[in-house]
Coordinates of C-alpha atoms and ligand atoms in Angstrom, one line a residue:
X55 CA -9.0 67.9 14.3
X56 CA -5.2 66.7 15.1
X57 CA -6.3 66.5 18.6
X58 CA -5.3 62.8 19.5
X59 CA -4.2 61.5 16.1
X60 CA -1.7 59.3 15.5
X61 CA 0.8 61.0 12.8
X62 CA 3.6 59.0 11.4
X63 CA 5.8 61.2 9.8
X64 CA 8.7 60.0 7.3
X65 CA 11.3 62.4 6.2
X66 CA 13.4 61.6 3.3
X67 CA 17.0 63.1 1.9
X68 CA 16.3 67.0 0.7
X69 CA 17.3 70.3 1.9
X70 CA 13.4 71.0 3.0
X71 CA 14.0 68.1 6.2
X72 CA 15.2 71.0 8.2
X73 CA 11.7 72.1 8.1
X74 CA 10.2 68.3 9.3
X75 CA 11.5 69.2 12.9
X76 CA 9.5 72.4 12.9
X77 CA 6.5 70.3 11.1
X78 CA 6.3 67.6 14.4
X79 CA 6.6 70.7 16.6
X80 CA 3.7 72.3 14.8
X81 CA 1.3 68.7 14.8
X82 CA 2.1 68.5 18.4
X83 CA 1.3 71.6 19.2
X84 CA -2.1 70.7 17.4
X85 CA -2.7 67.7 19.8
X86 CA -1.2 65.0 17.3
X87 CA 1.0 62.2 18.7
X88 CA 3.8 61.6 16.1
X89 CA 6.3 59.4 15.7
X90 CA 9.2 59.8 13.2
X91 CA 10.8 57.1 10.6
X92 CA 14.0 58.9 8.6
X93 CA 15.9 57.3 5.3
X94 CA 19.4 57.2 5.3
X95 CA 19.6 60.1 3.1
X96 CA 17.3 62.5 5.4
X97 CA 20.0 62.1 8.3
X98 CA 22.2 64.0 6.5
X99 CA 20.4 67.0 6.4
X100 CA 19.0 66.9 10.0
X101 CA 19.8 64.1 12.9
X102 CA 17.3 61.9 14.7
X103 CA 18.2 62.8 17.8
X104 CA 16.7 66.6 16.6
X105 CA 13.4 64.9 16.0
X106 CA 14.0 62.4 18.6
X107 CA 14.0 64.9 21.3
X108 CA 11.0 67.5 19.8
X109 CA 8.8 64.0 19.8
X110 CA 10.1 62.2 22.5
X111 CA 10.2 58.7 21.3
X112 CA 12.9 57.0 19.0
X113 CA 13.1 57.9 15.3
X114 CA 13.4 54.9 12.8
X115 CA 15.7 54.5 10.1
X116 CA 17.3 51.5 10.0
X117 CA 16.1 47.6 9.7
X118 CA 18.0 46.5 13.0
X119 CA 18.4 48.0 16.8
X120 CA 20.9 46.2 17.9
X121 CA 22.7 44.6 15.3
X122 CA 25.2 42.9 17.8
X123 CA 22.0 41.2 19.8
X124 CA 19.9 40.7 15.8
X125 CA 16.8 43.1 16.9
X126 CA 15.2 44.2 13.6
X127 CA 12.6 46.9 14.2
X128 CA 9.3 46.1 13.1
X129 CA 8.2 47.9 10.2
X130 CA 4.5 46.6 10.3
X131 CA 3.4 47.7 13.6
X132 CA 4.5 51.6 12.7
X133 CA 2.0 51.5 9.9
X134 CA -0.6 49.8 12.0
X135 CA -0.3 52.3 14.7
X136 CA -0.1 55.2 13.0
X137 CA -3.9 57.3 11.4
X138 CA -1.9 58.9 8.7
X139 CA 1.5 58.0 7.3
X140 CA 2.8 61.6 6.3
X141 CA 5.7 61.5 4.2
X142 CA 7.4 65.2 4.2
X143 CA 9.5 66.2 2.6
X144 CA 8.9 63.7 -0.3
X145 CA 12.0 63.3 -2.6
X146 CA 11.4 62.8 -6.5
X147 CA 13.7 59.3 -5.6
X148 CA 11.0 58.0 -2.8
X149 CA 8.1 59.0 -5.1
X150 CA 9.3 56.6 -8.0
X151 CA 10.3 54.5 -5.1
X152 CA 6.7 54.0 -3.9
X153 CA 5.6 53.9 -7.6
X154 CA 7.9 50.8 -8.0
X155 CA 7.0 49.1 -4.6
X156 CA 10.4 49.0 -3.5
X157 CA 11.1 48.1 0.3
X158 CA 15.1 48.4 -0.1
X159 CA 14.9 50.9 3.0
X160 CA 12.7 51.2 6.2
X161 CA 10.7 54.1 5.1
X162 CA 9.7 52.2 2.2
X163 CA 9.1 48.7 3.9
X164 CA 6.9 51.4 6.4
X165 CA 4.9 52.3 3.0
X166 CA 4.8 48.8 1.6
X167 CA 3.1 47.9 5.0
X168 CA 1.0 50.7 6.1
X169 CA -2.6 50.4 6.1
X170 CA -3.1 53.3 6.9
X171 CA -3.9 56.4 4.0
X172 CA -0.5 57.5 3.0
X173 CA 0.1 61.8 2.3
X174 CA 3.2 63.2 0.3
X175 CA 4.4 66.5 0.6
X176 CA 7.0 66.3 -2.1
X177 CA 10.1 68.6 -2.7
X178 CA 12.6 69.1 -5.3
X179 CA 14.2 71.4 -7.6
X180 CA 11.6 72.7 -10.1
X181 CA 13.0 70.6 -13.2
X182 CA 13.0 67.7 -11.3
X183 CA 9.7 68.4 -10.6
X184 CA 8.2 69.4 -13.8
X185 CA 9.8 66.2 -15.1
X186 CA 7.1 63.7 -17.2
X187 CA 8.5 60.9 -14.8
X188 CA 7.6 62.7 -11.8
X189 CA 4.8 63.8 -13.0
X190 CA 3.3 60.9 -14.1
X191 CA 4.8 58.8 -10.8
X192 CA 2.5 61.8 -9.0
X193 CA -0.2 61.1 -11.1
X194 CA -0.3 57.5 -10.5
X195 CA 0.0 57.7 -6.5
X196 CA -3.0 59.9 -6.6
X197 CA -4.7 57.2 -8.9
X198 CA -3.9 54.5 -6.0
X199 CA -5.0 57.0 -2.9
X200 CA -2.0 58.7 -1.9
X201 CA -2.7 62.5 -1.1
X202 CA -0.7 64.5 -2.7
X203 CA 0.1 68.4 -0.7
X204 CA 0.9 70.6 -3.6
X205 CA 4.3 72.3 -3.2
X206 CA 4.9 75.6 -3.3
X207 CA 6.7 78.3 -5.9
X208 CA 9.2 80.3 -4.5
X209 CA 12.9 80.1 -4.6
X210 CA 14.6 76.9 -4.5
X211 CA 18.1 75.5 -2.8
X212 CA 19.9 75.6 -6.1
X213 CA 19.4 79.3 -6.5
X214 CA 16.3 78.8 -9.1
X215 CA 13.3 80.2 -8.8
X216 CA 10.1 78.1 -9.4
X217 CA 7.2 75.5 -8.0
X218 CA 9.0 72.7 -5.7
X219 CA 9.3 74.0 -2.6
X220 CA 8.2 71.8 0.1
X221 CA 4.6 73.3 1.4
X222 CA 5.4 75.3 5.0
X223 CA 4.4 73.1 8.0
X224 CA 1.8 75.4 8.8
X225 CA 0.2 75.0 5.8
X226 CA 0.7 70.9 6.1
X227 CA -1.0 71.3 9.2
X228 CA -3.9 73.0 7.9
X229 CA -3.8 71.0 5.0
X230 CA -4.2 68.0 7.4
X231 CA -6.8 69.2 9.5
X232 CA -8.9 69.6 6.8
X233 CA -8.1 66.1 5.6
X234 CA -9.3 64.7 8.4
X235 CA -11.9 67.0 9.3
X236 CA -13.7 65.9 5.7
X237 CA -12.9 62.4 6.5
X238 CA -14.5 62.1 10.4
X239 CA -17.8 60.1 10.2
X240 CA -19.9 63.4 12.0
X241 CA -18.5 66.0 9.3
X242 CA -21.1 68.8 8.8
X243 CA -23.4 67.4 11.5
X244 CA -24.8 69.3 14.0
X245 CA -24.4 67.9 18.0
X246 CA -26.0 69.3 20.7
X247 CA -25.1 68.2 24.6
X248 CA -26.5 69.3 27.7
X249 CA -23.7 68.7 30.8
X250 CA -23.5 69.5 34.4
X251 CA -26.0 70.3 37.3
X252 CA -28.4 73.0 37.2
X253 CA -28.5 75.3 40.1
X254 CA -31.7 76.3 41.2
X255 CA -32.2 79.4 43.3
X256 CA -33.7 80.1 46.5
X257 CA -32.6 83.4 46.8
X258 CA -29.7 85.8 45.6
X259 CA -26.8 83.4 47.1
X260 CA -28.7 79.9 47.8
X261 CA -30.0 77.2 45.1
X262 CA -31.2 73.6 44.8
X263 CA -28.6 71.6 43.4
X264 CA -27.0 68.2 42.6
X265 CA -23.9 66.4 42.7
X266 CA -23.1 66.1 39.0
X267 CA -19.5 66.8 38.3
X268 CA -20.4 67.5 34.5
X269 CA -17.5 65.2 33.3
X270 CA -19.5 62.6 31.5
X271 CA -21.0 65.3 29.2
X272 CA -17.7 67.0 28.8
X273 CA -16.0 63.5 27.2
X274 CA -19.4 63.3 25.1
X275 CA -18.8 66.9 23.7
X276 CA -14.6 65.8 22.5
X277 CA -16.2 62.9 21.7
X278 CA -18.4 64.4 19.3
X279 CA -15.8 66.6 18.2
X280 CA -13.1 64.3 17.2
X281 CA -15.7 62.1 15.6
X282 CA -15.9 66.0 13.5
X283 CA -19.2 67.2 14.7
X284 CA -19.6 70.8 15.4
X285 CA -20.6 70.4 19.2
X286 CA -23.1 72.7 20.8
X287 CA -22.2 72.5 24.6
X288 CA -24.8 73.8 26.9
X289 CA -23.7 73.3 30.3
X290 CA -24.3 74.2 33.8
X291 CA -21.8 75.6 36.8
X292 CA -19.1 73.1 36.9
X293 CA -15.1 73.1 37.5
X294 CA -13.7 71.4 34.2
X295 CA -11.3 73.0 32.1
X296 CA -13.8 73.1 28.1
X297 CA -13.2 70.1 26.3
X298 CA -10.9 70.6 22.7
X299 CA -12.8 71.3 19.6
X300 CA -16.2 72.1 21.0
X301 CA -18.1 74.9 18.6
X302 CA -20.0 76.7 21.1
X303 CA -19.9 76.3 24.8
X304 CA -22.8 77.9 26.7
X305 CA -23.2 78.5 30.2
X306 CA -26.4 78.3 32.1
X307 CA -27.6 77.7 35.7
X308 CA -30.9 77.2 36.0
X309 CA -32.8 74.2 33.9
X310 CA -35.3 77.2 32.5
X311 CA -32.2 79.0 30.8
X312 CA -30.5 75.0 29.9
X313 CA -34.4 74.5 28.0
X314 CA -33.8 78.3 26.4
X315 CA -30.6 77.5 24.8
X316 CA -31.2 74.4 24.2
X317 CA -34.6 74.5 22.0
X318 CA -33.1 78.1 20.9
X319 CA -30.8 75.8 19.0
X320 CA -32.8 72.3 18.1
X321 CA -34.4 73.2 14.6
X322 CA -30.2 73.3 13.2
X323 CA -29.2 70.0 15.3
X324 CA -28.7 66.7 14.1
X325 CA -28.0 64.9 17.1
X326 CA -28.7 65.8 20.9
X327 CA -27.2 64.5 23.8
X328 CA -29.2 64.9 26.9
X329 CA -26.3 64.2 29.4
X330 CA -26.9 67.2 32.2
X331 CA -28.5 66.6 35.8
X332 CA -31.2 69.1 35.2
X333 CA -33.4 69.5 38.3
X334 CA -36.6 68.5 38.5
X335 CA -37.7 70.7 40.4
X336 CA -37.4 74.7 41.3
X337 CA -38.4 77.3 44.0
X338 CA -41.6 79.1 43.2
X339 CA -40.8 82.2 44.7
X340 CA -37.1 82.8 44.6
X341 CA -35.7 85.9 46.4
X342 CA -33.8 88.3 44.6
X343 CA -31.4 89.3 47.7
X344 CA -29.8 87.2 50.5
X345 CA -32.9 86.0 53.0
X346 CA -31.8 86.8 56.4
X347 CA -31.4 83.4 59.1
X348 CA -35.1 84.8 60.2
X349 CA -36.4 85.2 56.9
X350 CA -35.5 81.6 56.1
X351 CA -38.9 80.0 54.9
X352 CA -39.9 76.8 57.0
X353 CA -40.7 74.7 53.7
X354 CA -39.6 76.0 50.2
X355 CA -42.5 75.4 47.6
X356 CA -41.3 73.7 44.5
X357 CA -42.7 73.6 41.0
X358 CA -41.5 71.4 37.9
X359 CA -38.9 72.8 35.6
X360 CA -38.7 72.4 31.6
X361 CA -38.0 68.6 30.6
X362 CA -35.8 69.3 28.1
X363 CA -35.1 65.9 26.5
X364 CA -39.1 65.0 26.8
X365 CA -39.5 69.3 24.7
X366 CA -37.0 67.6 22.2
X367 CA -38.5 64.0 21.4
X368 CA -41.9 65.8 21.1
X369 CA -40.3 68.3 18.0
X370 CA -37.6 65.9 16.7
X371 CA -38.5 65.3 12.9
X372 CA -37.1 62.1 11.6
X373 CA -34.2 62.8 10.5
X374 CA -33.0 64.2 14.1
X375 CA -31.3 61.9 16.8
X376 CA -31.7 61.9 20.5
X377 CA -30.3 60.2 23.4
X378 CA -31.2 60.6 26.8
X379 CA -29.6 58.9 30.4
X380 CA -30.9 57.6 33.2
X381 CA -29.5 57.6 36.0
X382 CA -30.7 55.0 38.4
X383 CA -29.6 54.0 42.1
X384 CA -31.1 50.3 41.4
X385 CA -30.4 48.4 38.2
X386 CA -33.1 50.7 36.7
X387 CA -33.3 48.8 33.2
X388 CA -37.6 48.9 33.4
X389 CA -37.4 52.7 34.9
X390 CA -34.6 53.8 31.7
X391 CA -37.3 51.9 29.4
X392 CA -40.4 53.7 30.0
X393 CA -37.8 56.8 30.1
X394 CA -36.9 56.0 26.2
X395 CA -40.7 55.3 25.0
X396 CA -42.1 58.5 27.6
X397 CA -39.4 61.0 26.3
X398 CA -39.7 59.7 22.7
X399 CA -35.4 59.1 22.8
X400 CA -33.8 57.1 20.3
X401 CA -31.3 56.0 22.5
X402 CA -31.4 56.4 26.7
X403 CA -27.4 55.6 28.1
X404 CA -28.9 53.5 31.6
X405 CA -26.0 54.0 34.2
X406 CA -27.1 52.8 38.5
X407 CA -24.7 54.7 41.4
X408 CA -25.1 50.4 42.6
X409 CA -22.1 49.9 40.3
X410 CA -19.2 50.9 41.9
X411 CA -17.2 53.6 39.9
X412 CA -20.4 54.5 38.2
X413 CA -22.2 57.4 38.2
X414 CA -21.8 61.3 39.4
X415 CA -18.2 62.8 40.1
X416 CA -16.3 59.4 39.2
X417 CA -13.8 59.7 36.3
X418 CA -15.1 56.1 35.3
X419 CA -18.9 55.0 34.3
X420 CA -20.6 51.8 33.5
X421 CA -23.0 51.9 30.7
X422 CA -26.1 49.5 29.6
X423 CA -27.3 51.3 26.1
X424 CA -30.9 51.1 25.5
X425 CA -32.4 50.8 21.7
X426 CA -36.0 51.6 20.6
X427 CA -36.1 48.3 19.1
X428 CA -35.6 47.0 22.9
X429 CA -32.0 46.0 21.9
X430 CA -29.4 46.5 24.6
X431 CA -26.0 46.8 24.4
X432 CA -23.8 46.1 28.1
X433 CA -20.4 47.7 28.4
X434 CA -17.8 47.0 31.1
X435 CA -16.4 50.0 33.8
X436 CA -13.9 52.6 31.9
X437 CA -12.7 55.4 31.8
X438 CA -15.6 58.5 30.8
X439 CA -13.5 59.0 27.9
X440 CA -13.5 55.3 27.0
X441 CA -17.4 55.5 27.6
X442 CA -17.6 58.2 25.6
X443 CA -16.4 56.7 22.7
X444 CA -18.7 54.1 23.1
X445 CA -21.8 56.2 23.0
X446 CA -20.3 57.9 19.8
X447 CA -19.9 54.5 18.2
X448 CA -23.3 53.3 19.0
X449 CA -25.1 56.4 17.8
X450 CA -23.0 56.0 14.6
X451 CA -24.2 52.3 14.1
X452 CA -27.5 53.0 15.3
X453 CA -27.6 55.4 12.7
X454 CA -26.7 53.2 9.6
X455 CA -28.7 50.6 10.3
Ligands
LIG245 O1 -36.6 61.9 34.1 P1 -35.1 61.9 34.4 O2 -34.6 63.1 35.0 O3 -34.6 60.7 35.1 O4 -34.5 61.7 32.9 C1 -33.1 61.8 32.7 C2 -32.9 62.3 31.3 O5 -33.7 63.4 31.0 C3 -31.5 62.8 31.1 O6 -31.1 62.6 29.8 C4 -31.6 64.3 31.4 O7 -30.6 65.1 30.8 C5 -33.0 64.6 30.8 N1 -33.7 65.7 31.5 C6 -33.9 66.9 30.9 N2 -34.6 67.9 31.5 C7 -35.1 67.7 32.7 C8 -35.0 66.4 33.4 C9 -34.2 65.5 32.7 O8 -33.4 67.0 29.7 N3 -35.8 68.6 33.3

């Protein structure tokens, strides 16, 4: 779930900023991108350059760069950039800070600015923190959106023992994941995607095969994921590393075992992906050992295999969601429209090998999205990722309106 966010994390001035350094270790270790702003007072318990070199970008704590040439850093385009603006450790002094709107130093002009949701981890001696003003300056965050991660009891830096203790960075981390796994748009949802080739055999070592690389059905299954689905992968042979996040991968080779996992799983999925190269067709009689040079058949009967996509649009109920592609080697937009009405698709992703880039074993694709309502939706050439993204979007909008 922190795989590819954007964490901005402020540290202000207690003892428990030693811990912030192993806290951006931990996020990055989780995939997070983070970026560090510092108050004056949080330098003195651990330098920049500490979290300048674990992130490896510049930490922020001042209003100017370069005094000498009158650069001021710009505190609005931190809180633009960043998904979350964590604020750990969290000092009783920032919290009444926020509660004031003060901007009288750059983590708090950062707050003042950020659109982003804002999450304190707070720390302080035990008094301090049972104190009505903190309390109620706690209270009233929470009242205008700001997460609040519990601290924890234990002993403190003043030799008392009691609740204050900044939460561990593990447990922030959790905490966070959890945060934003509740928050993604596909939370609780079931996704299913088919990737890859099938391979379909002749005999023990031979098979009828394609040329699908399986890479645009691996960036639909992160996709998915990020977006917080729990993705059911179902792919055939290919030589990708498995995407992040993914809650099942299975591997298949032939179309017949694809169609077994697949409608094995369909009753419990919410949304299916059909993006694998499943082959039409398969050997009737496939040998079970090697076929000697002489044994070699001179023509190699073939019968249909399992439409998957079509078995799935003919037992979707309505609440179930399915896209299907087409891939075309003209500009195939009649051919991908009798696909979406035949196969009973809510969506079908139309991409032609006549684009250049487009297509099998390219890392880019060009997309035309096909609606039931005979809506269509062009993209431009990008990255599979990039495409990705796309299809997750349109599903998501397809699926509100
Ligand atoms: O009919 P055609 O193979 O062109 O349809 C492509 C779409 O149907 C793709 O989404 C593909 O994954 C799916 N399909 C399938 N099972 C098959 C053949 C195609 O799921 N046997």
């Amino acid at each position: 779930m922190l795989h590819n966010r954007r964490i901005l994390l402020g540290i202000t001035g207690s003892i428990a900023a030693y811990k912030s350094a192993l806290l951006a270790r931990e996020l990055q270790r989780r995939g997070a991108h983070v970026r560090v702003v510092m108050t004056r007072a949080a330098t003195e318990f651990i330098t920049p350059l500490t979290l300048a070199t674990l992130t490896g970008h510049r930490v922020y704590s001042d209003f100017t760069e370069n005094k000498d040439q009158g650069l001021w850093t710009n505190h609005v385009d931190l809180g633009l950039w960043a998904d979350v603006f964590l604020i750990a450790p969290a000092t009783a002094q920032t919290l009444s800070s926020m509660i004031a709107g003060a901007g009288d130093n750059f983590l708090l002009a950062v707050h003042l600015s950020s659109r982003c949701p804002v999450v304190v981890a707070p720390a302080m001696d035990l008094d301090m923190y049972q104190h009505p003003a903190t309390q109620e300056n706690l209270a009233m965050l929470k009242s205008r959106e700001v997460s609040v991660i519990e601290p924890e009891s234990g002993p403190l830096a003043s030799g008392l023992d009691g609740k204050g203790r900044m939460a561990e960075p593990e447990a922030i981390a959790d905490w966070l994941e959890s945060w934003f796994a509740e928050r993604a748009p596909l939370h609780g949802h079931h996704v299913l995607v088919t990737a890859g080739p099938t391979h379909e055999p002749i005999d023990a070592v031979r098979f009828i095969g394609n040329r699908s690389s399986g890479k645009m059905g691996y960036a639909l299954a992160e996709a998915f994921a990020t977006a917080g689905a729990a993705v059911h992968l179902i792919t055939g042979p290919t030589q990708l590393t498995a995407p992040a996040n993914v809650h099942e991968i299975v591997e298949v080779q032939t179309a017949q075992e694809m169609f077994n996992e697949t409608m094995a799983r369909f009753e419990k999925i919410d949304i299916a992906v059909a993006a694998a190269a499943v082959a039409d067709a398969r050997p009737v009689d496939a040998a079970d050992h090697k076929l000697h040079k002489d044994q070699l058949p001179g023509a190699i009967s073939l019968e249909a295999t399992p439409d998957i996509l079509a078995a799935m649009g003919a037992q979707k109920t309505p609440t179930q969601f399915i896209v299907g592609f087409a891939l075309e080697t003209d500009d195939g937009l009649r051919s991908a429209q009798s696909k979406l009405e035949r196969k009973k698709a809510d969506l079908i992703i139309l991409n032609t090998t006549a684009d250049a880039g487009a297509g099998f074993g390219t890392d880019t694709n060009k997309i035309t999205i096909l609606e039931k309502s005979g809506k269509t939706h062009n993209f431009e050439l990008k990255s599979k990722a990039e495409v990705a993204k796309d299809i997750v979007e349109t599903v998501l909008n397809t699926l509100q309106s």
